[in-house]
Amino acid sequence: MGIQQGVLGAVAASVMLLLLVGTFFSYQDHVNTSQSFDQLHADISTMAHHMQQWSAQKAALEAQSESPSQGASSTHSPVEAKGSPETKRSSSESSASSASSGPQCSDPSMVAEYLKRFGGKLPLQSNIKSVTIDVGQADTPITPTGDDHFVIGFEPIPVQYRGNQDKYGNLPNMLNMPFGAGDCDSWVHFNENNFKDTSSFLEVNQNAVAQRLDVLERNNYGDRESNKVSFNAHYNYLVPVIQLRHVVNLIPNDVELAFIKLDAQGFEGKCLMGLGDTIKRATRVMVEVTVTKEQFYIGSWTKQEVVDHMQKMGYRLTQEQENTYGEEQNLYFDKA
C-alpha cells in the first residue's frame, strides 16, 4: 500500500508540475494585453489555491508511504483553512526535507515545449522599457518605479505572497508568483521557520546558530531563548520551483532586464545555476550571501563562490552592503 501511494504521489507531482508550467505560460493565448494579465492573475490565484491543497495532500501521502503504520493526519496536519500547504513539521519530514536540498529536475523539454507553443514572450504593454526580477519578496517587495517599469516577484511563503497580492496585486505592471526559484523545475520541500525571514529550502546549519545568537544578543535583539526557537522550522511543505532562465526568456528582446535581486536564504547559488547564461541580459544583479566562517544554511554558496561565478558571467563586484549585524552582505554586480 505504501509503495502504491508513493507511486501515486510521484505521478501526482508530475501532473501538477505540468499543470503549473502550463498555467504559467497559457496566458500567451490572449490577444489583448490588459485582459491577458487580468487572466494571468486569476489563473495564478486559482492555481495557488489548488497547489496549496495538493501540497498538503502529497506531504500526507509521503508520510504514509514512509511509515505505513502511521496515519497521514497524525504527522501532517493542515494548520490553515482553504487547503494551505502549511503543514506541521514532524521528525518523519526531516529526512525528506534534507534530501530535497538537491532537487531532481523534471524533463526540460516540457518547459521548452510550452515556450514554443505560446510564443515565449510576456505580453507587456508597449510603454514598458525595463523589467526587474525580485526573488525573495518577503513583505518588502520591489515595486515598479514608474509606468514603464515591470516587476516579476517570487515569494514561496503563502502568507507573505497573499499579503503582497493584497497590497500590489492590482498593479498592472507587477506580477507576483507563489513559487521559488532554483536550478531545476521541480517540487521542493520548504522550511518555514518561526522567524519567517530565515525560512529556506535549505536546512539551518546548527553550527552557525550559536554565532548568530551571540551577534543578536550583543545587539540587544530579543532574548537568546526566543531567538533560538525562531530558527526552528515550524512548517514544512512542498513548493513549485522553476529555473529563472525561463522567466528571462519571456522578456521581449527590446525590453531591458534592469535588475535581478536574489535573496533566497541560502538558495542563491541554485538560482544562479538556474539562470545560466541568461543572467547576461541583466544590467545589474544583487545576491545576498553569508559572510561568516560557518554558512548559516547547509549547502549555500560562499561569498567567494558567488563572486567567482559572477566574474565568469562577465560581471564585477561594485558594492557590498552589510546586513544582519554584519553576518550577511548584499553583493551588487555590474557588467564588467
Protein backbone atom coordinates (compact mmCIF):
# COMPACT_ATOMS: atom_id res chain seq x y z
CA MET A 1 0.00 0.00 0.00
CA GLY A 2 2.82 2.39 0.91
CA ILE A 3 4.60 1.75 -2.42
CA GLN A 4 1.40 2.35 -4.35
CA GLN A 5 0.85 5.63 -2.54
CA GLY A 6 4.45 6.62 -3.21
CA VAL A 7 3.96 5.98 -6.92
CA LEU A 8 0.68 7.87 -6.80
CA GLY A 9 2.45 10.80 -5.19
CA ALA A 10 5.14 10.79 -7.88
CA VAL A 11 2.55 10.71 -10.64
CA ALA A 12 0.60 13.50 -8.94
CA ALA A 13 3.79 15.56 -8.74
CA SER A 14 4.41 15.18 -12.47
CA VAL A 15 0.84 16.06 -13.37
CA MET A 16 0.75 19.09 -11.08
CA LEU A 17 4.10 20.37 -12.34
CA LEU A 18 2.79 20.05 -15.89
CA LEU A 19 -0.34 21.99 -14.92
CA LEU A 20 1.79 24.54 -13.08
CA VAL A 21 4.01 25.32 -16.05
CA GLY A 22 1.07 25.12 -18.42
CA THR A 23 -0.86 27.68 -16.39
CA PHE A 24 2.22 29.88 -16.14
CA PHE A 25 2.56 30.14 -19.90
CA SER A 26 -1.06 29.72 -21.00
CA TYR A 27 -1.81 33.43 -20.93
CA GLN A 28 0.06 33.74 -24.22
CA ASP A 29 -3.21 32.71 -25.90
CA HIS A 30 -4.78 36.06 -25.03
CA VAL A 31 -4.65 38.84 -27.60
CA ASN A 32 -5.39 41.91 -25.54
CA THR A 33 -2.56 42.77 -23.13
CA SER A 34 -4.68 44.05 -20.25
CA GLN A 35 -7.05 41.10 -20.50
CA SER A 36 -4.03 38.84 -20.69
CA PHE A 37 -2.69 39.97 -17.34
CA ASP A 38 -6.10 40.03 -15.71
CA GLN A 39 -6.49 36.41 -16.74
CA LEU A 40 -2.95 35.58 -15.65
CA HIS A 41 -3.56 36.96 -12.16
CA ALA A 42 -6.79 34.97 -11.94
CA ASP A 43 -5.06 31.81 -13.18
CA ILE A 44 -2.25 32.16 -10.66
CA SER A 45 -4.69 32.80 -7.82
CA THR A 46 -6.66 29.68 -8.73
CA MET A 47 -3.50 27.68 -9.25
CA ALA A 48 -2.09 28.78 -5.90
CA HIS A 49 -5.24 27.56 -4.15
CA HIS A 50 -5.10 24.14 -5.84
CA MET A 51 -1.35 24.00 -5.37
CA GLN A 52 -1.76 24.52 -1.64
CA GLN A 53 -4.38 21.79 -1.38
CA TRP A 54 -2.27 19.37 -3.37
CA SER A 55 0.88 20.17 -1.41
CA ALA A 56 -0.70 19.16 1.89
CA GLN A 57 -2.16 16.01 0.33
CA LYS A 58 1.13 14.93 -1.20
CA ALA A 59 3.00 15.56 2.04
CA ALA A 60 0.49 13.30 3.78
CA LEU A 61 0.97 10.62 1.12
CA GLU A 62 4.74 10.79 1.55
CA ALA A 63 4.45 10.40 5.31
CA GLN A 64 2.12 7.45 4.94
CA SER A 65 4.42 5.88 2.37
CA GLU A 66 7.42 6.23 4.69
CA SER A 67 5.51 4.99 7.75
CA PRO A 68 2.63 2.72 6.61
CA SER A 69 1.54 2.06 10.17
CA GLN A 70 1.10 5.76 10.86
CA GLY A 71 -1.92 7.70 9.64
CA ALA A 72 -1.18 10.66 7.41
CA SER A 73 -3.22 13.02 9.51
CA SER A 74 -1.14 12.28 12.60
CA THR A 75 2.06 13.65 11.09
CA HIS A 76 0.88 16.23 8.57
CA SER A 77 -1.97 18.30 9.97
CA PRO A 78 -3.01 21.31 7.88
CA VAL A 79 -2.99 24.37 10.12
CA GLU A 80 -4.69 26.87 7.84
CA ALA A 81 -8.10 26.73 6.19
CA LYS A 82 -8.75 26.55 2.46
CA GLY A 83 -6.12 23.96 1.68
CA SER A 84 -2.99 25.77 2.83
CA PRO A 85 0.32 23.96 2.22
CA GLU A 86 1.45 24.94 5.68
CA THR A 87 1.68 21.63 7.49
CA LYS A 88 3.18 20.90 10.87
CA ARG A 89 6.74 19.67 10.70
CA SER A 90 7.47 16.23 12.12
CA SER A 91 10.50 14.01 12.54
CA SER A 92 9.45 11.96 9.52
CA GLU A 93 9.67 15.08 7.38
CA SER A 94 13.24 15.89 8.34
CA SER A 95 14.80 13.24 6.11
CA ALA A 96 12.60 14.24 3.17
CA SER A 97 13.49 17.88 3.64
CA SER A 98 17.22 17.13 3.85
CA ALA A 99 17.08 15.09 0.68
CA SER A 100 15.36 17.95 -1.12
CA SER A 101 18.46 20.17 -0.96
CA GLY A 102 19.32 18.70 -4.38
CA PRO A 103 16.00 18.76 -6.30
CA GLN A 104 15.51 16.35 -9.18
CA CYS A 105 14.99 18.11 -12.50
CA SER A 106 11.85 17.44 -14.48
CA ASP A 107 12.00 16.86 -18.22
CA PRO A 108 13.31 20.21 -19.56
CA SER A 109 11.65 19.55 -22.91
CA MET A 110 8.30 20.07 -21.17
CA VAL A 111 9.09 23.72 -20.44
CA ALA A 112 10.67 24.20 -23.86
CA GLU A 113 7.51 22.87 -25.48
CA TYR A 114 5.37 25.40 -23.63
CA LEU A 115 7.70 28.23 -24.61
CA LYS A 116 7.46 27.14 -28.22
CA ARG A 117 3.68 26.75 -28.10
CA PHE A 118 2.91 30.13 -26.60
CA GLY A 119 5.45 32.27 -28.37
CA GLY A 120 7.77 32.59 -25.39
CA LYS A 121 7.37 36.31 -24.63
CA LEU A 122 5.49 38.27 -21.97
CA PRO A 123 2.62 40.32 -23.41
CA LEU A 124 3.97 43.53 -21.95
CA GLN A 125 2.33 46.85 -22.67
CA SER A 126 4.13 48.86 -25.32
CA ASN A 127 5.31 51.51 -22.83
CA ILE A 128 7.32 49.02 -20.70
CA LYS A 129 11.03 49.73 -21.11
CA SER A 130 12.58 47.73 -18.25
CA VAL A 131 11.93 44.65 -16.08
CA THR A 132 13.08 43.68 -12.59
CA ILE A 133 13.09 40.10 -11.26
CA ASP A 134 12.67 40.05 -7.48
CA VAL A 135 13.39 36.67 -5.87
CA GLY A 136 12.52 36.59 -2.18
CA GLN A 137 9.97 39.40 -1.88
CA ALA A 138 9.10 38.67 1.77
CA ASP A 139 6.89 41.56 2.94
CA THR A 140 9.10 44.26 1.37
CA PRO A 141 8.86 43.59 -2.37
CA ILE A 142 10.40 45.75 -5.05
CA THR A 143 7.63 47.78 -6.63
CA PRO A 144 7.55 49.47 -10.04
CA THR A 145 9.36 52.82 -10.14
CA GLY A 146 7.14 54.09 -12.94
CA ASP A 147 4.60 53.15 -15.58
CA ASP A 148 7.40 51.95 -17.89
CA HIS A 149 8.86 49.55 -15.29
CA PHE A 150 7.58 45.98 -14.81
CA VAL A 151 8.36 43.77 -11.77
CA ILE A 152 8.16 39.98 -11.60
CA GLY A 153 8.32 38.82 -7.99
CA PHE A 154 8.72 35.41 -6.36
CA GLU A 155 7.62 34.59 -2.81
CA PRO A 156 7.00 30.96 -1.74
CA ILE A 157 5.67 31.68 1.78
CA PRO A 158 1.87 31.68 1.37
CA VAL A 159 1.03 34.34 3.96
CA GLN A 160 3.62 36.75 2.53
CA TYR A 161 2.59 36.03 -1.06
CA ARG A 162 -1.04 36.73 -0.14
CA GLY A 163 -0.02 39.92 1.65
CA ASN A 164 1.82 41.15 -1.43
CA GLN A 165 -1.17 40.28 -3.58
CA ASP A 166 -3.49 42.23 -1.29
CA LYS A 167 -1.24 45.30 -1.46
CA TYR A 168 0.08 45.20 -5.00
CA GLY A 169 -1.92 42.62 -6.92
CA ASN A 170 -3.96 45.30 -8.67
CA LEU A 171 -0.89 46.96 -10.21
CA PRO A 172 -0.89 46.38 -13.98
CA ASN A 173 2.90 46.31 -14.11
CA MET A 174 3.64 43.92 -11.22
CA LEU A 175 3.31 40.14 -11.28
CA ASN A 176 3.65 38.17 -8.01
CA MET A 177 4.42 34.45 -8.21
CA PRO A 178 3.83 31.94 -5.35
CA PHE A 179 6.89 29.96 -6.50
CA GLY A 180 10.52 29.50 -5.62
CA ALA A 181 13.49 29.76 -7.99
CA GLY A 182 16.27 27.21 -8.27
CA ASP A 183 18.38 25.07 -10.58
CA CYS A 184 15.58 22.68 -11.56
CA ASP A 185 11.89 22.72 -12.44
CA SER A 186 10.56 20.67 -9.58
CA TRP A 187 8.60 20.49 -6.32
CA VAL A 188 10.89 21.05 -3.34
CA HIS A 189 10.27 20.86 0.42
CA PHE A 190 10.36 24.30 2.00
CA ASN A 191 11.12 25.02 5.66
CA GLU A 192 9.05 27.91 7.01
CA ASN A 193 10.81 28.91 10.21
CA ASN A 194 9.24 30.62 13.22
CA PHE A 195 11.14 33.73 12.12
CA LYS A 196 9.88 33.84 8.53
CA ASP A 197 12.82 35.86 7.23
CA THR A 198 15.10 32.84 7.80
CA SER A 199 12.80 30.36 6.01
CA SER A 200 14.55 28.39 3.29
CA PHE A 201 14.63 25.36 1.02
CA LEU A 202 17.84 24.50 2.88
CA GLU A 203 18.32 23.33 6.46
CA VAL A 204 19.75 25.76 9.01
CA ASN A 205 23.34 24.92 9.93
CA GLN A 206 23.19 24.33 13.67
CA ASN A 207 26.93 25.04 13.96
CA ALA A 208 26.24 28.59 12.80
CA VAL A 209 23.23 29.20 15.04
CA ALA A 210 25.29 29.81 18.19
CA GLN A 211 27.31 32.51 16.48
CA ARG A 212 24.18 34.17 15.12
CA LEU A 213 22.64 34.11 18.60
CA ASP A 214 25.77 35.76 20.05
CA VAL A 215 25.53 38.54 17.47
CA LEU A 216 21.86 39.15 18.14
CA GLU A 217 22.48 39.18 21.89
CA ARG A 218 25.30 41.70 21.56
CA ASN A 219 22.99 43.97 19.60
CA ASN A 220 20.12 43.59 22.12
CA TYR A 221 17.88 41.89 19.56
CA GLY A 222 15.41 39.93 21.69
CA ASP A 223 16.34 37.31 24.25
CA ARG A 224 18.53 34.32 23.45
CA GLU A 225 15.96 31.57 24.00
CA SER A 226 13.32 33.25 21.85
CA ASN A 227 15.87 33.87 19.10
CA LYS A 228 17.00 30.25 19.24
CA VAL A 229 13.46 28.95 18.73
CA SER A 230 12.90 31.41 15.89
CA PHE A 231 15.34 29.50 13.66
CA ASN A 232 13.40 26.24 14.01
CA ALA A 233 11.22 25.08 11.12
CA HIS A 234 7.60 25.48 12.21
CA TYR A 235 6.11 24.23 8.93
CA ASN A 236 7.37 22.09 6.07
CA TYR A 237 5.57 21.95 2.74
CA LEU A 238 6.13 21.49 -0.97
CA VAL A 239 6.73 24.48 -3.21
CA PRO A 240 6.99 24.57 -7.00
CA VAL A 241 10.43 25.73 -8.10
CA ILE A 242 11.35 26.92 -11.59
CA GLN A 243 14.56 27.98 -13.28
CA LEU A 244 14.79 31.71 -13.81
CA ARG A 245 16.15 31.21 -17.32
CA HIS A 246 12.58 30.51 -18.43
CA VAL A 247 11.44 33.83 -16.96
CA VAL A 248 14.29 35.78 -18.58
CA ASN A 249 13.48 34.23 -21.93
CA LEU A 250 9.91 35.52 -21.58
CA ILE A 251 11.11 39.14 -21.56
CA PRO A 252 10.88 40.71 -25.04
CA ASN A 253 14.28 41.36 -26.62
CA ASP A 254 13.68 45.10 -26.87
CA VAL A 255 12.97 45.43 -23.12
CA GLU A 256 15.87 45.88 -20.68
CA LEU A 257 16.33 43.41 -17.84
CA ALA A 258 17.43 46.17 -15.50
CA PHE A 259 17.85 44.30 -12.22
CA ILE A 260 17.79 40.82 -10.69
CA LYS A 261 17.58 40.51 -6.91
CA LEU A 262 18.37 37.14 -5.33
CA ASP A 263 17.52 36.98 -1.63
CA ALA A 264 16.67 33.30 -1.26
CA GLN A 265 18.11 32.44 2.16
CA GLY A 266 20.99 30.23 1.03
CA PHE A 267 19.39 29.15 -2.25
CA GLU A 268 21.03 31.95 -4.25
CA GLY A 269 23.58 29.59 -5.80
CA LYS A 270 20.76 27.38 -7.07
CA CYS A 271 19.08 30.47 -8.52
CA LEU A 272 22.28 31.45 -10.33
CA MET A 273 22.60 27.95 -11.75
CA GLY A 274 19.00 28.13 -12.94
CA LEU A 275 19.69 31.42 -14.68
CA GLY A 276 22.63 30.04 -16.63
CA ASP A 277 23.88 32.36 -19.38
CA THR A 278 20.57 34.26 -19.44
CA ILE A 279 21.86 36.28 -16.49
CA LYS A 280 23.99 38.18 -19.00
CA ARG A 281 20.92 40.12 -20.07
CA ALA A 282 20.77 41.80 -16.66
CA THR A 283 22.24 45.27 -16.27
CA ARG A 284 22.68 44.79 -12.52
CA VAL A 285 22.42 41.84 -10.12
CA MET A 286 22.18 41.69 -6.33
CA VAL A 287 22.98 38.47 -4.47
CA GLU A 288 22.69 38.02 -0.70
CA VAL A 289 25.43 35.94 0.93
CA THR A 290 26.50 34.86 4.42
CA VAL A 291 29.98 36.16 5.23
CA THR A 292 30.65 34.27 8.47
CA LYS A 293 33.04 31.33 8.77
CA GLU A 294 30.14 28.90 9.01
CA GLN A 295 27.44 29.19 6.35
CA PHE A 296 24.04 29.70 8.00
CA TYR A 297 22.39 27.25 5.59
CA ILE A 298 23.74 23.84 4.71
CA GLY A 299 24.74 23.80 1.05
CA SER A 300 24.66 27.55 0.42
CA TRP A 301 27.36 29.23 -1.68
CA THR A 302 30.08 31.26 -0.01
CA LYS A 303 30.75 34.89 -0.91
CA GLN A 304 33.82 33.88 -2.91
CA GLU A 305 31.89 31.25 -4.86
CA VAL A 306 29.28 33.85 -5.82
CA VAL A 307 31.94 36.41 -6.81
CA ASP A 308 33.83 33.84 -8.89
CA HIS A 309 30.66 32.76 -10.67
CA MET A 310 29.62 36.32 -11.43
CA GLN A 311 33.07 37.13 -12.79
CA LYS A 312 32.78 34.17 -15.16
CA MET A 313 29.44 35.57 -16.29
CA GLY A 314 31.11 38.90 -17.11
CA TYR A 315 30.25 40.94 -14.00
CA ARG A 316 32.32 42.83 -11.44
CA LEU A 317 31.53 43.42 -7.79
CA THR A 318 30.78 47.13 -7.35
CA GLN A 319 29.07 47.39 -3.95
CA GLU A 320 28.91 45.45 -0.68
CA GLN A 321 26.08 46.26 1.71
CA GLU A 322 26.14 44.76 5.21
CA ASN A 323 23.01 43.48 6.93
CA THR A 324 22.06 41.23 9.87
CA TYR A 325 24.68 42.98 12.00
CA GLY A 326 27.47 42.06 9.61
CA GLU A 327 26.50 38.38 9.33
CA GLU A 328 25.31 38.82 5.74
CA GLN A 329 26.04 41.06 2.78
CA ASN A 330 24.15 42.16 -0.29
CA LEU A 331 26.58 41.99 -3.19
CA TYR A 332 25.87 44.23 -6.18
CA PHE A 333 27.31 43.33 -9.56
CA ASP A 334 27.50 45.41 -12.73
CA LYS A 335 28.68 44.33 -16.15
CA ALA A 336 32.47 44.41 -16.42
